[in-house]
Coordinates of C-alpha atoms and ligand atoms in Angstrom, one line a residue:
X1 CA 111.6 -59.8 -111.2
X2 CA 109.5 -61.0 -114.1
X3 CA 108.3 -58.4 -116.6
X4 CA 104.7 -59.0 -115.5
X5 CA 105.6 -58.4 -111.8
X6 CA 107.6 -55.3 -112.8
X7 CA 104.7 -54.0 -114.9
X8 CA 102.3 -54.5 -112.0
X9 CA 104.8 -53.2 -109.4
X10 CA 104.6 -56.5 -107.5
X11 CA 107.5 -58.0 -105.6
X12 CA 107.6 -61.8 -105.9
X13 CA 106.8 -63.4 -102.5
X14 CA 109.5 -65.5 -101.0
X15 CA 108.3 -69.1 -100.5
X16 CA 107.5 -69.8 -96.9
X17 CA 110.1 -71.6 -95.0
X18 CA 112.7 -70.9 -97.6
X19 CA 115.5 -68.4 -97.3
X20 CA 114.7 -65.6 -99.7
X21 CA 117.5 -66.0 -102.1
X22 CA 118.2 -64.9 -105.6
X23 CA 115.1 -63.4 -107.2
X24 CA 114.7 -66.2 -109.7
X25 CA 115.4 -69.1 -107.4
X26 CA 112.3 -71.3 -107.0
X27 CA 111.6 -73.2 -103.9
X28 CA 112.1 -76.9 -104.6
X29 CA 108.7 -78.5 -104.5
X30 CA 109.3 -81.7 -102.8
X31 CA 106.3 -84.0 -102.1
X32 CA 106.0 -82.8 -98.5
X33 CA 106.4 -79.2 -99.6
X34 CA 103.5 -79.7 -102.0
X35 CA 101.4 -81.2 -99.2
X36 CA 102.2 -78.3 -96.9
X37 CA 101.2 -75.8 -99.5
X38 CA 98.0 -77.8 -100.1
X39 CA 97.2 -78.0 -96.4
X40 CA 97.8 -74.3 -95.9
X41 CA 95.6 -73.5 -98.9
X42 CA 92.8 -75.8 -97.5
X43 CA 93.2 -74.1 -94.1
X44 CA 92.9 -70.6 -95.3
X45 CA 90.0 -71.6 -97.6
X46 CA 88.2 -73.0 -94.5
X47 CA 88.8 -69.7 -92.6
X48 CA 87.5 -67.6 -95.4
X49 CA 84.0 -66.3 -94.6
X50 CA 81.4 -67.9 -96.7
X51 CA 77.6 -68.1 -97.0
X52 CA 76.2 -70.9 -94.9
X53 CA 73.3 -71.8 -97.2
X54 CA 72.8 -71.8 -101.0
X55 CA 70.5 -69.4 -102.8
X56 CA 67.9 -72.2 -102.8
X57 CA 68.1 -72.3 -98.9
X58 CA 69.9 -75.6 -98.9
X59 CA 72.7 -76.1 -96.4
X60 CA 76.2 -75.8 -97.8
X61 CA 77.8 -79.3 -97.5
X62 CA 81.0 -77.6 -96.3
X63 CA 79.4 -76.2 -93.1
X64 CA 80.1 -78.2 -90.0
X65 CA 78.2 -76.0 -87.6
X66 CA 75.5 -78.2 -86.0
X67 CA 73.2 -75.2 -85.7
X68 CA 73.4 -74.2 -89.3
X69 CA 69.9 -75.6 -90.1
X70 CA 68.5 -73.8 -87.1
X71 CA 70.1 -70.6 -88.2
X72 CA 68.4 -70.8 -91.6
X73 CA 65.0 -71.4 -89.8
X74 CA 65.7 -68.5 -87.4
X75 CA 66.4 -66.1 -90.4
X76 CA 63.0 -66.9 -91.9
X77 CA 61.2 -66.8 -88.5
X78 CA 62.3 -63.2 -87.8
X79 CA 62.6 -61.0 -90.8
X80 CA 63.1 -57.4 -89.5
X81 CA 64.0 -56.0 -92.9
X82 CA 61.1 -57.7 -94.8
X83 CA 57.3 -57.4 -94.3
X84 CA 55.4 -60.5 -93.4
X85 CA 53.9 -62.3 -96.3
X86 CA 53.0 -65.6 -94.7
X87 CA 49.9 -65.6 -92.6
X88 CA 51.3 -68.1 -90.2
X89 CA 53.9 -65.6 -89.1
X90 CA 51.5 -62.7 -88.8
X91 CA 50.9 -62.0 -85.1
X92 CA 47.9 -60.3 -83.5
X93 CA 46.0 -57.5 -85.3
X94 CA 42.8 -59.5 -85.6
X95 CA 40.7 -56.5 -84.6
X96 CA 42.4 -54.2 -87.1
X97 CA 42.0 -56.8 -89.9
X98 CA 38.3 -57.2 -89.0
X99 CA 37.8 -53.5 -89.1
X100 CA 39.5 -53.1 -92.4
X101 CA 37.6 -56.0 -94.0
X102 CA 34.3 -54.6 -92.7
X103 CA 35.0 -51.1 -94.1
X104 CA 35.8 -52.6 -97.5
X105 CA 33.0 -55.1 -97.6
X106 CA 30.2 -53.5 -95.7
X107 CA 30.8 -49.8 -96.2
X108 CA 32.4 -50.1 -99.6
X109 CA 34.8 -47.2 -98.7
X110 CA 38.4 -46.7 -99.7
X111 CA 40.9 -47.3 -96.9
X112 CA 43.9 -45.2 -95.9
X113 CA 46.2 -46.9 -93.4
X114 CA 48.8 -44.7 -91.8
X115 CA 51.4 -45.1 -89.1
X116 CA 55.1 -44.9 -88.3
X117 CA 57.7 -46.8 -90.2
X118 CA 58.0 -50.3 -89.0
X119 CA 54.6 -50.4 -87.3
X120 CA 53.5 -53.1 -89.7
X121 CA 51.5 -51.4 -92.5
X122 CA 53.0 -53.4 -95.4
X123 CA 52.6 -56.7 -93.5
X124 CA 49.0 -55.8 -92.7
X125 CA 48.4 -55.0 -96.4
X126 CA 49.8 -58.4 -97.4
X127 CA 47.5 -60.3 -95.1
X128 CA 44.5 -58.2 -96.1
X129 CA 45.4 -58.9 -99.7
X130 CA 45.3 -62.7 -99.0
X131 CA 41.9 -62.4 -97.3
X132 CA 40.5 -60.5 -100.3
X133 CA 42.0 -63.0 -102.7
X134 CA 40.3 -65.8 -100.8
X135 CA 37.0 -64.0 -101.4
X136 CA 38.0 -63.9 -105.1
X137 CA 38.8 -60.2 -105.3
X138 CA 41.4 -59.2 -107.8
X139 CA 44.1 -57.4 -105.8
X140 CA 46.7 -55.3 -107.5
X141 CA 49.6 -54.3 -105.3
X142 CA 51.8 -51.4 -106.1
X143 CA 54.7 -50.1 -104.1
X144 CA 55.0 -46.4 -104.8
X145 CA 58.4 -44.9 -105.7
X146 CA 59.7 -41.3 -105.6
X147 CA 58.7 -40.8 -109.2
X148 CA 55.5 -42.8 -109.4
X149 CA 53.0 -41.4 -111.9
X150 CA 49.3 -42.0 -112.2
X151 CA 49.4 -43.2 -115.8
X152 CA 52.1 -45.8 -115.3
X153 CA 50.5 -47.2 -112.2
X154 CA 47.0 -47.5 -113.6
X155 CA 48.1 -49.0 -116.9
X156 CA 49.8 -51.7 -114.8
X157 CA 46.7 -52.1 -112.7
X158 CA 44.5 -52.5 -115.8
X159 CA 47.0 -55.0 -117.2
X160 CA 46.2 -57.3 -114.2
X161 CA 42.5 -57.3 -114.8
X162 CA 41.3 -59.9 -117.3
X163 CA 38.9 -58.7 -120.1
X164 CA 36.4 -61.4 -119.1
X165 CA 35.3 -59.1 -116.2
X166 CA 34.4 -56.3 -118.6
X167 CA 30.7 -56.1 -119.2
X168 CA 31.2 -55.5 -122.9
X169 CA 33.0 -58.8 -123.5
X170 CA 31.3 -62.2 -123.1
X171 CA 33.6 -64.7 -121.4
X172 CA 33.6 -66.6 -124.6
X173 CA 34.6 -63.5 -126.7
X174 CA 37.8 -64.3 -128.6
X175 CA 39.8 -61.4 -127.2
X176 CA 38.8 -62.4 -123.6
X177 CA 39.7 -66.1 -124.3
X178 CA 43.0 -65.1 -125.7
X179 CA 43.8 -63.6 -122.2
X180 CA 43.3 -59.9 -123.0
X181 CA 43.2 -57.4 -120.2
X182 CA 41.6 -54.0 -119.5
X183 CA 44.8 -52.4 -120.5
X184 CA 44.0 -53.3 -124.1
X185 CA 41.1 -50.8 -123.9
X186 CA 43.0 -47.8 -122.6
X187 CA 43.6 -45.0 -125.1
X188 CA 47.2 -44.1 -126.0
X189 CA 48.4 -40.8 -124.5
X190 CA 47.9 -39.4 -121.0
X191 CA 45.4 -41.1 -118.7
X192 CA 43.1 -39.0 -116.5
X193 CA 41.3 -40.3 -113.4
X194 CA 38.1 -39.9 -115.4
X195 CA 39.3 -42.3 -118.1
X196 CA 40.3 -44.9 -115.6
X197 CA 37.0 -44.6 -113.7
X198 CA 35.1 -44.9 -117.0
X199 CA 36.9 -48.1 -117.7
X200 CA 36.5 -49.6 -114.2
X201 CA 32.9 -48.7 -114.3
X202 CA 32.5 -51.5 -116.8
X203 CA 33.7 -54.2 -114.3
X204 CA 31.3 -57.0 -113.6
X205 CA 31.4 -60.3 -111.7
X206 CA 34.4 -59.3 -109.6
X207 CA 35.7 -56.6 -107.3
X208 CA 39.1 -55.0 -107.5
X209 CA 41.3 -53.7 -104.7
X210 CA 44.2 -51.5 -105.8
X211 CA 46.8 -51.3 -103.0
X212 CA 49.1 -48.3 -103.1
X213 CA 51.8 -49.0 -100.5
X214 CA 54.6 -46.6 -99.4
X215 CA 52.4 -43.7 -100.6
X216 CA 54.6 -41.3 -98.6
X217 CA 57.6 -42.1 -100.8
X218 CA 56.0 -40.5 -103.8
X219 CA 56.9 -36.8 -104.0
X220 CA 54.8 -35.9 -107.0
X221 CA 51.8 -33.7 -106.0
X222 CA 50.0 -34.3 -109.2
X223 CA 50.0 -38.0 -108.5
X224 CA 48.3 -37.4 -105.2
X225 CA 45.8 -35.0 -106.8
X226 CA 44.9 -37.6 -109.4
X227 CA 44.4 -40.3 -106.7
X228 CA 42.1 -38.0 -104.8
X229 CA 40.2 -37.3 -108.0
X230 CA 40.0 -41.0 -108.8
X231 CA 38.6 -41.8 -105.3
X232 CA 35.9 -39.1 -106.0
X233 CA 35.0 -40.6 -109.4
X234 CA 34.9 -44.2 -108.2
X235 CA 32.8 -43.3 -105.1
X236 CA 30.3 -41.1 -107.0
X237 CA 29.5 -43.9 -109.4
X238 CA 29.7 -47.0 -107.0
X239 CA 32.3 -48.5 -109.1
X240 CA 33.5 -52.0 -108.1
X241 CA 37.1 -50.8 -107.5
X242 CA 38.4 -49.7 -104.1
X243 CA 41.7 -48.2 -103.1
X244 CA 43.8 -49.2 -100.1
X245 CA 46.5 -46.7 -99.4
X246 CA 49.3 -47.2 -96.9
X247 CA 51.7 -44.5 -95.8
X248 CA 52.8 -42.2 -93.0
X249 CA 50.4 -39.9 -91.2
X250 CA 51.0 -36.6 -92.9
X251 CA 49.9 -37.9 -96.3
X252 CA 46.4 -38.6 -95.2
X253 CA 45.4 -35.0 -94.5
X254 CA 47.2 -33.9 -97.6
X255 CA 45.3 -36.4 -99.8
X256 CA 42.0 -35.3 -98.3
X257 CA 42.8 -31.6 -98.5
X258 CA 42.7 -31.9 -102.3
X259 CA 39.0 -32.8 -102.3
X260 CA 37.3 -32.4 -98.9
X261 CA 34.2 -34.1 -100.2
X262 CA 35.9 -37.5 -100.4
X263 CA 36.3 -37.6 -96.6
X264 CA 33.1 -39.6 -96.2
X265 CA 34.2 -42.1 -98.8
X266 CA 37.4 -42.9 -96.9
X267 CA 38.0 -45.0 -93.8
X268 CA 41.3 -43.8 -92.3
X269 CA 43.0 -46.1 -89.8
X270 CA 46.0 -45.3 -87.7
X271 CA 47.8 -48.6 -87.4
X272 CA 48.2 -48.9 -83.6
X273 CA 51.3 -50.1 -81.9
X274 CA 51.0 -53.8 -80.9
X275 CA 50.1 -54.8 -77.4
X276 CA 52.5 -56.7 -75.1
X277 CA 50.4 -59.9 -75.8
X278 CA 50.7 -59.4 -79.6
X279 CA 54.5 -58.9 -79.4
X280 CA 54.8 -62.0 -77.3
X281 CA 52.7 -63.8 -79.9
X282 CA 55.1 -62.6 -82.6
X283 CA 58.1 -64.0 -80.7
X284 CA 56.2 -67.3 -80.0
X285 CA 55.4 -67.7 -83.7
X286 CA 59.1 -67.4 -84.4
X287 CA 60.0 -69.9 -81.7
X288 CA 57.7 -72.4 -83.3
X289 CA 59.2 -71.9 -86.8
X290 CA 62.8 -71.8 -85.7
X291 CA 63.0 -74.2 -82.9
X292 CA 64.8 -71.6 -80.8
X293 CA 63.1 -70.9 -77.5
X294 CA 63.2 -67.6 -75.5
X295 CA 63.2 -67.9 -71.7
X296 CA 60.6 -65.9 -69.8
X297 CA 62.9 -63.0 -68.9
X298 CA 64.4 -62.8 -72.4
X299 CA 60.8 -62.5 -73.7
X300 CA 60.0 -59.8 -71.2
X301 CA 63.1 -57.9 -72.2
X302 CA 62.2 -58.0 -75.9
X303 CA 58.6 -57.0 -75.2
X304 CA 59.7 -54.1 -73.0
X305 CA 62.2 -52.7 -75.4
X306 CA 60.0 -53.3 -78.5
X307 CA 57.5 -50.9 -76.9
X308 CA 54.8 -52.1 -79.3
X309 CA 56.9 -52.1 -82.4
X310 CA 56.9 -55.4 -84.4
X311 CA 60.0 -54.2 -86.2
X312 CA 62.0 -53.8 -83.0
X313 CA 60.6 -57.1 -81.7
X314 CA 61.6 -58.9 -84.9
X315 CA 65.1 -57.3 -84.9
X316 CA 65.9 -58.1 -81.3
X317 CA 64.5 -61.7 -81.6
X318 CA 66.6 -62.2 -84.7
X319 CA 69.9 -60.9 -83.2
X320 CA 69.4 -62.6 -79.8
X321 CA 68.5 -65.9 -81.4
X322 CA 71.7 -65.8 -83.4
X323 CA 73.7 -64.8 -80.3
X324 CA 72.4 -67.9 -78.4
X325 CA 73.2 -70.2 -81.3
X326 CA 76.8 -68.7 -81.4
X327 CA 77.1 -70.0 -77.9
X328 CA 75.7 -73.4 -78.9
X329 CA 72.4 -72.9 -77.1
X330 CA 68.9 -73.0 -78.5
X331 CA 67.5 -71.2 -75.5
X332 CA 67.8 -67.4 -75.6
X333 CA 68.6 -65.7 -72.3
X334 CA 68.5 -62.1 -71.1
X335 CA 72.3 -61.8 -71.8
X336 CA 71.6 -62.7 -75.5
X337 CA 68.9 -60.1 -75.7
X338 CA 71.3 -57.6 -74.1
X339 CA 73.8 -58.3 -76.8
X340 CA 71.1 -58.0 -79.4
X341 CA 70.1 -54.6 -77.9
X342 CA 73.8 -53.4 -78.1
X343 CA 73.9 -54.5 -81.7
X344 CA 70.7 -52.7 -82.5
X345 CA 72.0 -49.6 -80.7
X346 CA 75.1 -49.6 -82.9
X347 CA 73.0 -49.9 -86.0
X348 CA 70.7 -47.1 -84.9
X349 CA 73.6 -44.8 -83.8
X350 CA 75.0 -45.2 -87.3
X351 CA 71.8 -43.6 -88.7
X352 CA 72.1 -40.5 -86.6
X353 CA 74.0 -37.4 -87.8
X354 CA 77.4 -36.8 -86.2
X355 CA 76.0 -33.5 -84.9
X356 CA 73.2 -35.2 -83.0
X357 CA 75.5 -38.0 -81.8
X358 CA 77.6 -35.3 -80.1
X359 CA 74.5 -33.7 -78.6
X360 CA 73.4 -37.1 -77.2
X361 CA 76.8 -37.7 -75.7
X362 CA 76.6 -34.2 -74.1
X363 CA 73.1 -35.0 -72.8
X364 CA 74.5 -38.1 -71.1
X365 CA 77.2 -36.1 -69.4
X366 CA 74.7 -33.5 -68.1
X367 CA 72.4 -36.3 -67.0
X368 CA 69.3 -35.8 -69.1
X369 CA 69.8 -38.5 -71.7
X370 CA 67.9 -41.2 -69.8
X371 CA 64.8 -39.1 -69.4
X372 CA 65.0 -37.9 -72.9
X373 CA 65.0 -41.6 -73.8
X374 CA 61.8 -42.2 -71.9
X375 CA 60.2 -39.2 -73.7
X376 CA 61.5 -40.7 -77.0
X377 CA 59.6 -43.9 -76.1
X378 CA 56.4 -42.0 -75.6
X379 CA 57.0 -40.1 -78.9
X380 CA 57.9 -43.1 -81.0
X381 CA 54.4 -43.9 -82.0
X382 CA 53.0 -40.4 -81.5
X383 CA 54.3 -38.7 -84.7
X384 CA 57.6 -38.1 -82.9
X385 CA 55.9 -35.8 -80.4
X386 CA 55.7 -35.6 -76.6
X387 CA 54.5 -32.9 -74.2
X388 CA 54.2 -31.9 -70.6
X389 CA 51.7 -34.6 -69.9
X390 CA 54.3 -37.3 -70.7
X391 CA 56.6 -35.6 -68.3
X392 CA 53.9 -35.5 -65.6
X393 CA 53.2 -39.2 -66.1
X394 CA 56.9 -39.9 -65.6
X395 CA 57.3 -38.0 -62.4
X396 CA 55.1 -38.5 -59.4
X397 CA 56.2 -35.1 -57.9
X398 CA 55.1 -31.9 -59.5
X399 CA 58.4 -30.2 -58.5
X400 CA 60.6 -32.6 -60.3
X401 CA 58.3 -32.6 -63.3
X402 CA 58.5 -28.8 -63.5
X403 CA 62.2 -29.0 -63.2
X404 CA 62.5 -31.4 -66.1
X405 CA 60.0 -29.4 -68.2
X406 CA 62.4 -26.4 -67.8
X407 CA 65.3 -28.5 -69.0
X408 CA 63.3 -29.6 -72.0
X409 CA 62.4 -26.0 -72.8
X410 CA 66.1 -25.0 -72.5
X411 CA 67.2 -27.8 -74.9
X412 CA 64.5 -26.7 -77.4
X413 CA 65.5 -23.0 -77.0
X414 CA 69.0 -23.9 -77.8
X415 CA 68.0 -26.3 -80.6
X416 CA 69.7 -29.2 -78.9
X417 CA 67.9 -32.5 -80.0
X418 CA 64.5 -30.9 -79.5
X419 CA 62.3 -28.4 -81.2
X420 CA 59.2 -26.8 -79.6
X421 CA 55.9 -27.2 -81.5
X422 CA 52.6 -25.5 -81.0
X423 CA 49.9 -27.5 -82.7
X424 CA 46.3 -28.7 -82.3
X425 CA 47.3 -30.6 -79.1
X426 CA 48.9 -27.5 -77.5
X427 CA 52.5 -27.0 -76.7
X428 CA 54.7 -30.0 -77.4
X429 CA 58.2 -31.1 -78.5
X430 CA 59.6 -33.1 -81.3
X431 CA 63.0 -34.6 -81.7
X432 CA 64.9 -32.7 -84.4
X433 CA 66.0 -36.0 -86.1
X434 CA 63.7 -39.0 -86.5
X435 CA 66.5 -41.5 -86.1
X436 CA 67.4 -40.2 -82.6
X437 CA 64.1 -41.6 -81.2
X438 CA 64.6 -45.3 -81.4
X439 CA 68.3 -44.9 -80.3
X440 CA 67.4 -42.9 -77.2
X441 CA 64.5 -45.1 -76.3
X442 CA 66.4 -48.4 -76.6
X443 CA 69.2 -47.0 -74.5
X444 CA 66.8 -45.9 -71.8
X445 CA 64.8 -49.1 -72.0
X446 CA 67.8 -51.4 -71.7
X447 CA 69.1 -49.5 -68.7
X448 CA 65.7 -49.6 -67.0
X449 CA 65.1 -53.3 -67.7
X450 CA 68.5 -54.4 -66.5
X451 CA 68.3 -52.2 -63.4
X452 CA 64.9 -53.6 -62.5
X453 CA 66.4 -57.1 -62.4
X454 CA 69.1 -56.2 -59.9
X455 CA 68.2 -57.6 -56.5
X456 CA 66.8 -55.0 -54.2
X457 CA 69.1 -54.4 -51.2
X458 CA 67.8 -55.2 -47.7
X459 CA 65.9 -52.1 -46.4
X460 CA 68.2 -51.3 -43.5
X461 CA 71.2 -51.2 -45.8
X462 CA 69.4 -49.5 -48.7
X463 CA 71.5 -47.0 -50.5
X464 CA 69.7 -44.0 -51.9
X465 CA 68.5 -44.9 -55.4
X466 CA 70.2 -43.1 -58.3
X467 CA 68.0 -40.3 -59.6
X468 CA 66.5 -41.1 -63.0
X469 CA 67.7 -37.9 -64.6
X470 CA 71.3 -38.9 -64.0
X471 CA 72.0 -35.4 -62.7
X472 CA 74.4 -34.6 -60.0
X473 CA 72.1 -32.5 -57.9
X474 CA 72.8 -31.0 -54.5
X475 CA 72.2 -33.2 -51.4
X476 CA 68.6 -32.1 -50.8
X477 CA 67.4 -32.5 -54.3
X478 CA 69.3 -35.7 -54.7
X479 CA 67.1 -37.1 -51.9
X480 CA 64.0 -35.8 -53.7
X481 CA 65.2 -37.2 -57.0
X482 CA 65.7 -40.6 -55.3
X483 CA 62.1 -40.5 -54.0
X484 CA 60.9 -39.4 -57.3
X485 CA 62.4 -42.2 -59.3
X486 CA 59.6 -43.4 -61.5
X487 CA 60.1 -47.2 -61.2
X488 CA 57.7 -48.3 -63.8
X489 CA 57.9 -45.1 -65.8
X490 CA 58.6 -46.5 -69.3
X491 CA 56.0 -49.1 -68.8
X492 CA 53.5 -46.4 -67.9
X493 CA 54.6 -44.2 -70.8
X494 CA 54.3 -47.3 -73.0
X495 CA 50.9 -48.3 -71.6
X496 CA 49.4 -44.8 -72.2
X497 CA 50.3 -45.2 -75.9
X498 CA 48.5 -48.5 -76.2
Ligands
LIG1 N1 51.6 -58.6 -87.4 C1 52.9 -58.9 -87.4 N2 53.4 -60.1 -87.0 C2 54.7 -60.4 -87.0 N3 55.7 -59.5 -87.5 C3 55.3 -58.3 -88.0 C4 53.9 -57.9 -88.0 N4 53.8 -56.7 -88.5 C5 55.0 -56.3 -88.8 N5 55.9 -57.3 -88.5 C6 57.4 -57.2 -88.7 O1 57.7 -55.8 -88.4 C7 58.6 -55.3 -89.4 C8 58.0 -54.1 -90.0 O2 56.8 -54.4 -90.7 P1 56.3 -53.6 -92.0 O3 55.0 -54.3 -92.4 O4 57.4 -53.6 -93.1 O5 56.1 -52.2 -91.5 P2 55.8 -50.8 -92.2 O6 55.3 -51.1 -93.6 O7 54.8 -50.1 -91.4 O8 57.1 -50.0 -92.3 C9 58.8 -56.5 -90.4 O9 60.0 -57.0 -90.1 C10 57.8 -57.5 -90.1 O10 58.4 -58.7 -90.2
LIG2 MG1 56.0 -50.6 -95.5

């Protein structure tokens, strides 16, 4: 063994096809031996996983997959982990955009957009930004972080506003011509909302939109207080700067609580879930960009499971498109979507705590998982909350609804997956972990969609339908359960959300 190998504790590998002989014997490298080794090296190099396109989105010349170019297009057509920045890919939401523009332009109020993760706030903000820039607004976009502070953000905002828009500087003033910004005029040391408002009060010839995205991420209460104070200052003095804040629901009330009087200077919009037509439009946009088509039932499946979420629609379209290309097809079928759903389920399950995973598996055994899934679908865009009315909408018979309500209460009493909440809307339930919601919903939706596609047996031979609650009830209630099966339940639950 060479000293290097000894030092590293490595055993020299015997050359392939050669009897391992004395340690120092070297396999004779004949011409063919060399060729073999070369061929082997080339073979294993070809097998080794590699990126299919370069960082500049060029196809790697080594790739022989005839769909490689389509894959690249598909990846940019459906970007579940990135917000939309290109207007051509932005689906639906025309009413929402019009409302936002009108509030900014006609009412001159500040805008707060709130809604669940993945509902499309950041994408909306990007498209709104482009519309404002088209109207020559100066738009400064900031994505808030856990430690965001007022001073840092507003120094950066001021640095993006050219001095030539300050009423104290003629456009020909030397400092303005040299490309100075409002940040040059800010005093050293801490910045108060008052100082920022005083500076912005001098703006002329333009309007500024300051976008604070991911507002919920910032944990600093002082930052929020300062923002509320700034809104008050800007509004009281009709200053040509407006804020657009995007985040999750809870923050809105928290922001307004600081200074109730700013309520009338704010337009708060809950970003709604997308309609089925808007989700179809999202998929169709992607079809156009990628050249991958979705057949009618594949599209229906995506729309059904997405339940109004552009994130879910984008994720499923992305995965199912790739699944079709893997099978050398450019037409996506229901089977591809089903694979995509399985893939999404695996991803979502990984985000759930082991404890809750075990509880979900237990719920499946006791037969309540499916109905909990339908409730999760109703709760997805309702702040994670559902209540007795959702259960009533699911079951046509009052007796079965009452039965399920008892089960829900039992689960909440034991702290299994659910917690009971008494709030402004009355008695309701929330899932104890946020990540449980999409998982349970997707499981239920997949089951429901695939079952609805099964051919209905001829009436005379019809077997009793499986009760939705997957329970193993006694004979009498089994019959009742079968009669109670809410065929279009998730659709109804989804429709009520719309
Ligand atoms: N109007 C839309 N059209 C097409 N895709 C959208 C639209 N809105 C959101 N998406 C997609 O949904 C996902 C989540 O959107 P995002 O704007 O990041 O949501 P949020 O900021 O609310 O978490 C992204 O993948 C984005 O591509
Ligand atoms: Mg966002």
